[in-house]
Short mmCIF file of C-alpha atoms in Angstrom, two decimals:
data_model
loop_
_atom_site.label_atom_id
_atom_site.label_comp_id
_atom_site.label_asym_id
_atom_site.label_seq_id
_atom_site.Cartn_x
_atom_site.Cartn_y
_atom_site.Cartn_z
CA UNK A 122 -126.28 3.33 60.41
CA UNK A 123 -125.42 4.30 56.72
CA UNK A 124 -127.27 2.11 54.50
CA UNK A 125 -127.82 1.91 50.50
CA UNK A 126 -130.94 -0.09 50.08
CA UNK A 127 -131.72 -1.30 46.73
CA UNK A 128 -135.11 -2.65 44.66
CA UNK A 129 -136.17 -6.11 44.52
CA UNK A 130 -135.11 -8.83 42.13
CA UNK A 131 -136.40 -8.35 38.17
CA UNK A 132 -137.04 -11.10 35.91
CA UNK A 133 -137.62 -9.28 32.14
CA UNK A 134 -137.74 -10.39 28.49
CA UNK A 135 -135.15 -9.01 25.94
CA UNK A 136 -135.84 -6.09 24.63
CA UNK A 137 -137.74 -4.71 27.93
CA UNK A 138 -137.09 -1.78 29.85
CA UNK A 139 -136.24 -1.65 33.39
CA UNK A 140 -134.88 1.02 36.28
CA UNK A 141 -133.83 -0.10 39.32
CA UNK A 142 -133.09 1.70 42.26
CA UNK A 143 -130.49 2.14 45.17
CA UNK A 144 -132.08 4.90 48.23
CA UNK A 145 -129.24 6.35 50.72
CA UNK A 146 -130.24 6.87 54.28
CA UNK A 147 -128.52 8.17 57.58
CA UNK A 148 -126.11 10.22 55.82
CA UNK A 149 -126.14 13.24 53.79
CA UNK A 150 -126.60 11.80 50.81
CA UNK A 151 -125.31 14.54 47.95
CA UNK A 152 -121.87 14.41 49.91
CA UNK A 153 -120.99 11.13 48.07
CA UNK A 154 -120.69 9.65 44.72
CA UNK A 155 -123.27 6.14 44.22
CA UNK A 156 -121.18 4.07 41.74
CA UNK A 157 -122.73 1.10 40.22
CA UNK A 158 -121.53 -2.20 39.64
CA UNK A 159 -121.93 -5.41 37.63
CA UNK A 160 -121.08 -9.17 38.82
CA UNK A 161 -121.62 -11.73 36.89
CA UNK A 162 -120.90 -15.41 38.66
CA UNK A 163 -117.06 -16.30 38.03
CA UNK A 164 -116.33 -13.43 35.76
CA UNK A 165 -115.63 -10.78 38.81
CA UNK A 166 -116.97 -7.23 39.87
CA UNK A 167 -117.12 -4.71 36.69
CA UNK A 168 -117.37 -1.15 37.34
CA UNK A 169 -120.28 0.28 35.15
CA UNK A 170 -120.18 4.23 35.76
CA UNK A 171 -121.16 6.76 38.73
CA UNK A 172 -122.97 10.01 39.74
CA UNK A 173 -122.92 12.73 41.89
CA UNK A 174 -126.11 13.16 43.43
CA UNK A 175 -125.64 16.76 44.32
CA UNK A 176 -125.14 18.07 40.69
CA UNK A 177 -126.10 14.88 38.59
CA UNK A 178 -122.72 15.09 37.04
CA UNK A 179 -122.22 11.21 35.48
CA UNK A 180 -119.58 9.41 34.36
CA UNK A 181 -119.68 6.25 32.61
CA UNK A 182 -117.03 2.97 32.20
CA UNK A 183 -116.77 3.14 27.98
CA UNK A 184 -118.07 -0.23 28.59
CA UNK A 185 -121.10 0.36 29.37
CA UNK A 186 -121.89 3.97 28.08
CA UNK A 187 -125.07 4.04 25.58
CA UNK A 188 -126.46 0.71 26.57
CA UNK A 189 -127.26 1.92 30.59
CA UNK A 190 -128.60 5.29 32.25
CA UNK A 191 -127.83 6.38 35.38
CA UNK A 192 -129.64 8.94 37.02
CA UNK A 193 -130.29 10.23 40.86
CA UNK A 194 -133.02 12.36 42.60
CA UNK A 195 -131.29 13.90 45.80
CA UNK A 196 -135.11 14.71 47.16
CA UNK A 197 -135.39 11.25 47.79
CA UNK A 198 -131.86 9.85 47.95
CA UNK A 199 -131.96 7.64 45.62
CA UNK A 200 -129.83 6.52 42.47
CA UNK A 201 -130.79 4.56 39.35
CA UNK A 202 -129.40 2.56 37.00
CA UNK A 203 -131.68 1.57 33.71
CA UNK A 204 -132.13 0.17 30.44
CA UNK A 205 -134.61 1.23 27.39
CA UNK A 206 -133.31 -2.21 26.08
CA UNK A 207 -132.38 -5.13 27.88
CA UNK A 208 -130.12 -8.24 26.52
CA UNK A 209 -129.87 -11.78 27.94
CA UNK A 210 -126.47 -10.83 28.75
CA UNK A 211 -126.89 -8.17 31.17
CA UNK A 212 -128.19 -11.32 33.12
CA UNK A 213 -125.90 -10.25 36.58
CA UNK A 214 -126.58 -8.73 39.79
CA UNK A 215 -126.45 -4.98 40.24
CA UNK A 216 -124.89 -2.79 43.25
CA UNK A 217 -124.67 0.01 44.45
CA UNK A 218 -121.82 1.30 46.70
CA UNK A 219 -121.18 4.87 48.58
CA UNK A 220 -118.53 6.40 46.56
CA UNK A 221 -115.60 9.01 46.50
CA UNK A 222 -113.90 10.97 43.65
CA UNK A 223 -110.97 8.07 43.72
CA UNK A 224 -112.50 5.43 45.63
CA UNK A 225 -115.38 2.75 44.09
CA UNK A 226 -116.81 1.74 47.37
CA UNK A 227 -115.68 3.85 50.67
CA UNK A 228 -118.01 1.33 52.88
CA UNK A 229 -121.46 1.19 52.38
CA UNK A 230 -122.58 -1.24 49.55
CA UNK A 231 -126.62 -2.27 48.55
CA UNK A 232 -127.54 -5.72 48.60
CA UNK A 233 -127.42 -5.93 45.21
CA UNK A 234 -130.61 -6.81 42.47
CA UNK A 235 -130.58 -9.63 40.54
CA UNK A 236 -131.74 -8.90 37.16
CA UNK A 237 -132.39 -11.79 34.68
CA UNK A 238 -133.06 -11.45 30.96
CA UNK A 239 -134.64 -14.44 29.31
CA UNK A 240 -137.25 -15.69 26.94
CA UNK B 592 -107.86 -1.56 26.72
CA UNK B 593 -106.92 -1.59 30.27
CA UNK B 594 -105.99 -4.49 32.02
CA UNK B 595 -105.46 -5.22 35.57
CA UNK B 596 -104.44 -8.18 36.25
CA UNK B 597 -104.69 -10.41 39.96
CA UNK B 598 -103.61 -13.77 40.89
CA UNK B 599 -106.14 -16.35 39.53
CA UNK B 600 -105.81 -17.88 42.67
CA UNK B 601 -103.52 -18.26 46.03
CA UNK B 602 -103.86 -20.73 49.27
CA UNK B 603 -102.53 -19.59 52.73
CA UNK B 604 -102.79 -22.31 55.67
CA UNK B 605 -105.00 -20.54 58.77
CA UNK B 606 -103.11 -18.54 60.71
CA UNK B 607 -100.65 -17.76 57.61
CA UNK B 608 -99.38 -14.91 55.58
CA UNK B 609 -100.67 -13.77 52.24
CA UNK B 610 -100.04 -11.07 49.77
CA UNK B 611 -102.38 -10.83 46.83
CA UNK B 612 -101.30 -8.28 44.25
CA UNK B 613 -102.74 -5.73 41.69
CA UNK B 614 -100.97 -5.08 38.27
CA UNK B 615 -101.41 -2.59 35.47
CA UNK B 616 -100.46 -4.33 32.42
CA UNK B 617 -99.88 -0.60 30.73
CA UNK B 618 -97.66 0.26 33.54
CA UNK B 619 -96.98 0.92 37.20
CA UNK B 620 -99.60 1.21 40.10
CA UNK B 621 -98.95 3.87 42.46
CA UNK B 622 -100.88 6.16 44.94
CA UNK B 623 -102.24 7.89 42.50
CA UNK B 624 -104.30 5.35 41.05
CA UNK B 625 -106.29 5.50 45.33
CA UNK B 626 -106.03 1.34 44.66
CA UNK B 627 -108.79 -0.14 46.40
CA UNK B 628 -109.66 -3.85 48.03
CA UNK B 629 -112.78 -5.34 48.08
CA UNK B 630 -114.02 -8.99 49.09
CA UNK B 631 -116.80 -10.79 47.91
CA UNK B 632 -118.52 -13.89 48.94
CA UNK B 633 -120.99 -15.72 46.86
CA UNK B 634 -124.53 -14.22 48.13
CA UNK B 635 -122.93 -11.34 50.11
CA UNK B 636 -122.36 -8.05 48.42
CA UNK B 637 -118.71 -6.70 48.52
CA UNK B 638 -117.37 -5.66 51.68
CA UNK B 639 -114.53 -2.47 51.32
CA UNK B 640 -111.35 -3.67 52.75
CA UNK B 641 -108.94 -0.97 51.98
CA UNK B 642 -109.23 1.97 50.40
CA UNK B 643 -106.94 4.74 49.19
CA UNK B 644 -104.05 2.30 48.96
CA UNK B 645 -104.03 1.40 52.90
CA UNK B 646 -107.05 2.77 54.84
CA UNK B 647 -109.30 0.14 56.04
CA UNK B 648 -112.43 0.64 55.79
CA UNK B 649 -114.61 0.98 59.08
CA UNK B 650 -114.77 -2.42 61.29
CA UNK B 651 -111.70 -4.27 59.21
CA UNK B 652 -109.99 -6.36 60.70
CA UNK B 653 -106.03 -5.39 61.13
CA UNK B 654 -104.80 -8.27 59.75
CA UNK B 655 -105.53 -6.92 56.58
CA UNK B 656 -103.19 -3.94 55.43
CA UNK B 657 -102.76 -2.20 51.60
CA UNK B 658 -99.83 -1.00 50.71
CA UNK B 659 -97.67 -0.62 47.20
CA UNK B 660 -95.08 -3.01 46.73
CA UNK B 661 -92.52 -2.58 44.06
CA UNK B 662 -94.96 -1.34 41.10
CA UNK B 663 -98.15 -3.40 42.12
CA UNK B 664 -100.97 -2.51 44.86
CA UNK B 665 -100.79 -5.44 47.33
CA UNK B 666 -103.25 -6.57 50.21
CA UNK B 667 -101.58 -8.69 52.70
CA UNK B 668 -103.69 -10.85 55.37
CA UNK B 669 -101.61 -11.35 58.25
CA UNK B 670 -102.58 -14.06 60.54
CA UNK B 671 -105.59 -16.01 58.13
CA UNK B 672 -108.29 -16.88 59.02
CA UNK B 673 -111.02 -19.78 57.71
CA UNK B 674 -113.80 -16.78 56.83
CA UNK B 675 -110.78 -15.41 54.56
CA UNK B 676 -111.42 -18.10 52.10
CA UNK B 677 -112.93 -15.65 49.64
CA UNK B 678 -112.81 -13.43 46.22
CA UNK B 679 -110.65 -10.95 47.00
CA UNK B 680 -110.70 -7.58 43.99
CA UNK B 681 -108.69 -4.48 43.71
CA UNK B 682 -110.11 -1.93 41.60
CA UNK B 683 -107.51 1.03 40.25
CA UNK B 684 -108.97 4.95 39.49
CA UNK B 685 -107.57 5.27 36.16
CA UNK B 686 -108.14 8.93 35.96
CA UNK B 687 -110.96 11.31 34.18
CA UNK B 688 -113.41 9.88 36.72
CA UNK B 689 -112.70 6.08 35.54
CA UNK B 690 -112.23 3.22 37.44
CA UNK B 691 -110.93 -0.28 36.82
CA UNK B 692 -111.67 -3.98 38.68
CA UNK B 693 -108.70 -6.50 38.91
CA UNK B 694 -110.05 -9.89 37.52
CA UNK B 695 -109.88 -10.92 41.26
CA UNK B 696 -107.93 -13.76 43.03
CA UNK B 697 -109.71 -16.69 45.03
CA UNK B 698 -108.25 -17.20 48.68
CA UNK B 699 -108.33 -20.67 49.92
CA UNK B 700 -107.59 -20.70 53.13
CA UNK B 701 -106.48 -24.81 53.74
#
């Protein structure tokens, strides 16, 4: 069974760092794009930018680009999404779905991390 | 900016017939923009419903179809049932390897 398991919940200060993770199994994992995406509680799903895993090609929403990283190691299968700075708003969960050139999610999405960002 | 605008909300009585739609304030949705449905439960991640305007995604139920309807991607749940009271998204591929959510629509299914 395809599966995109990501880390556990964070709970950071502003102006920490943080990486969190999203590892592929039971598939061939450089044959699909990982996209990541935001939700925040009643103000929907936001797409925040994807990757190839087998080239590391990236693209990122404008939304988001400069304030997240996204990065993948294909020896492992596994995607990340960080930040060298966090803010009390990028209080949300974070997931990761299985990805094609036009589609977000094809079928298999993470269970999501909850990150929260307070003082 | 890009906008794509849902139904803030729509209510179907079980066993009913909805259509939720999926508008590009700059212009027309068509196949080329591979719309895509997704619903989301509070707790749950999202589960794909559709795909590439009207695949369903892999264990879908096929009461739920996607399909284009005048100049708006639409998702129609034929036949509702009470687990389809939900958050229901589209998200649009805008091109250049961007992609867009819908603000989303809340089912109640009553």
């Amino acid at each position: 069974e395809v599966q995109l398991v990501q880390s556990g919940a964070e709970v950071k200060k502003p102006g920490e760092s943080l990486r969190i993770s999203c590892k592929g199994s039971a598939y061939s994992f450089t044959d699909y794009w990982i996209n990541w995406v935001r939700l925040i509680p009643g103000k929907g799903l936001e797409w925040m930018g994807r990757i190839d895993p087998s080239d590391s090609y990236i693209k990122y929403s404008p939304s988001f680009e400069g304030h997240v990283t996204i990065s993948a190691d294909k020896s492992i299968s596994t995607a990340y999404l960080q930040w060298s700075s966090l803010k009390p708003s990028d209080t949300a969960i974070y997931y990761c779905a299985r990805g094609s050139i036009v589609v977000v999610g094809r079928d298999s999405w993470g269970q999501g991390t909850l990150v929260t960002v307070s003082s | 900016q890009t906008v794509v605008t849902q139904e803030p909300s729509f209510s179907v009585s079980p066993g009913g017939t909805v259509t939720l739609t999926c508008d590009l304030r700059s212009g027309s949705v068509s196949t080329s923009h591979y719309p895509s449905w997704y619903q989301q439960t509070p707790g749950q991640p999202p589960r794909t419903l559709i795909h590439t305007t009207n695949t369903r995604s892999p264990g879908v139920p096929e009461r739920f179809s996607g399909s284009i309807i005048g100049n708006k991607a639409a998702l129609t749940i034929t036949g509702a049932q009470a687990d389809d009271d939900s958050h229901y998204f589209c998200a649009l591929y805008l091109g250049s390897g961007i992609f867009v959510f819908g603000g989303g629509t809340k089912l109640t299914v009553l």
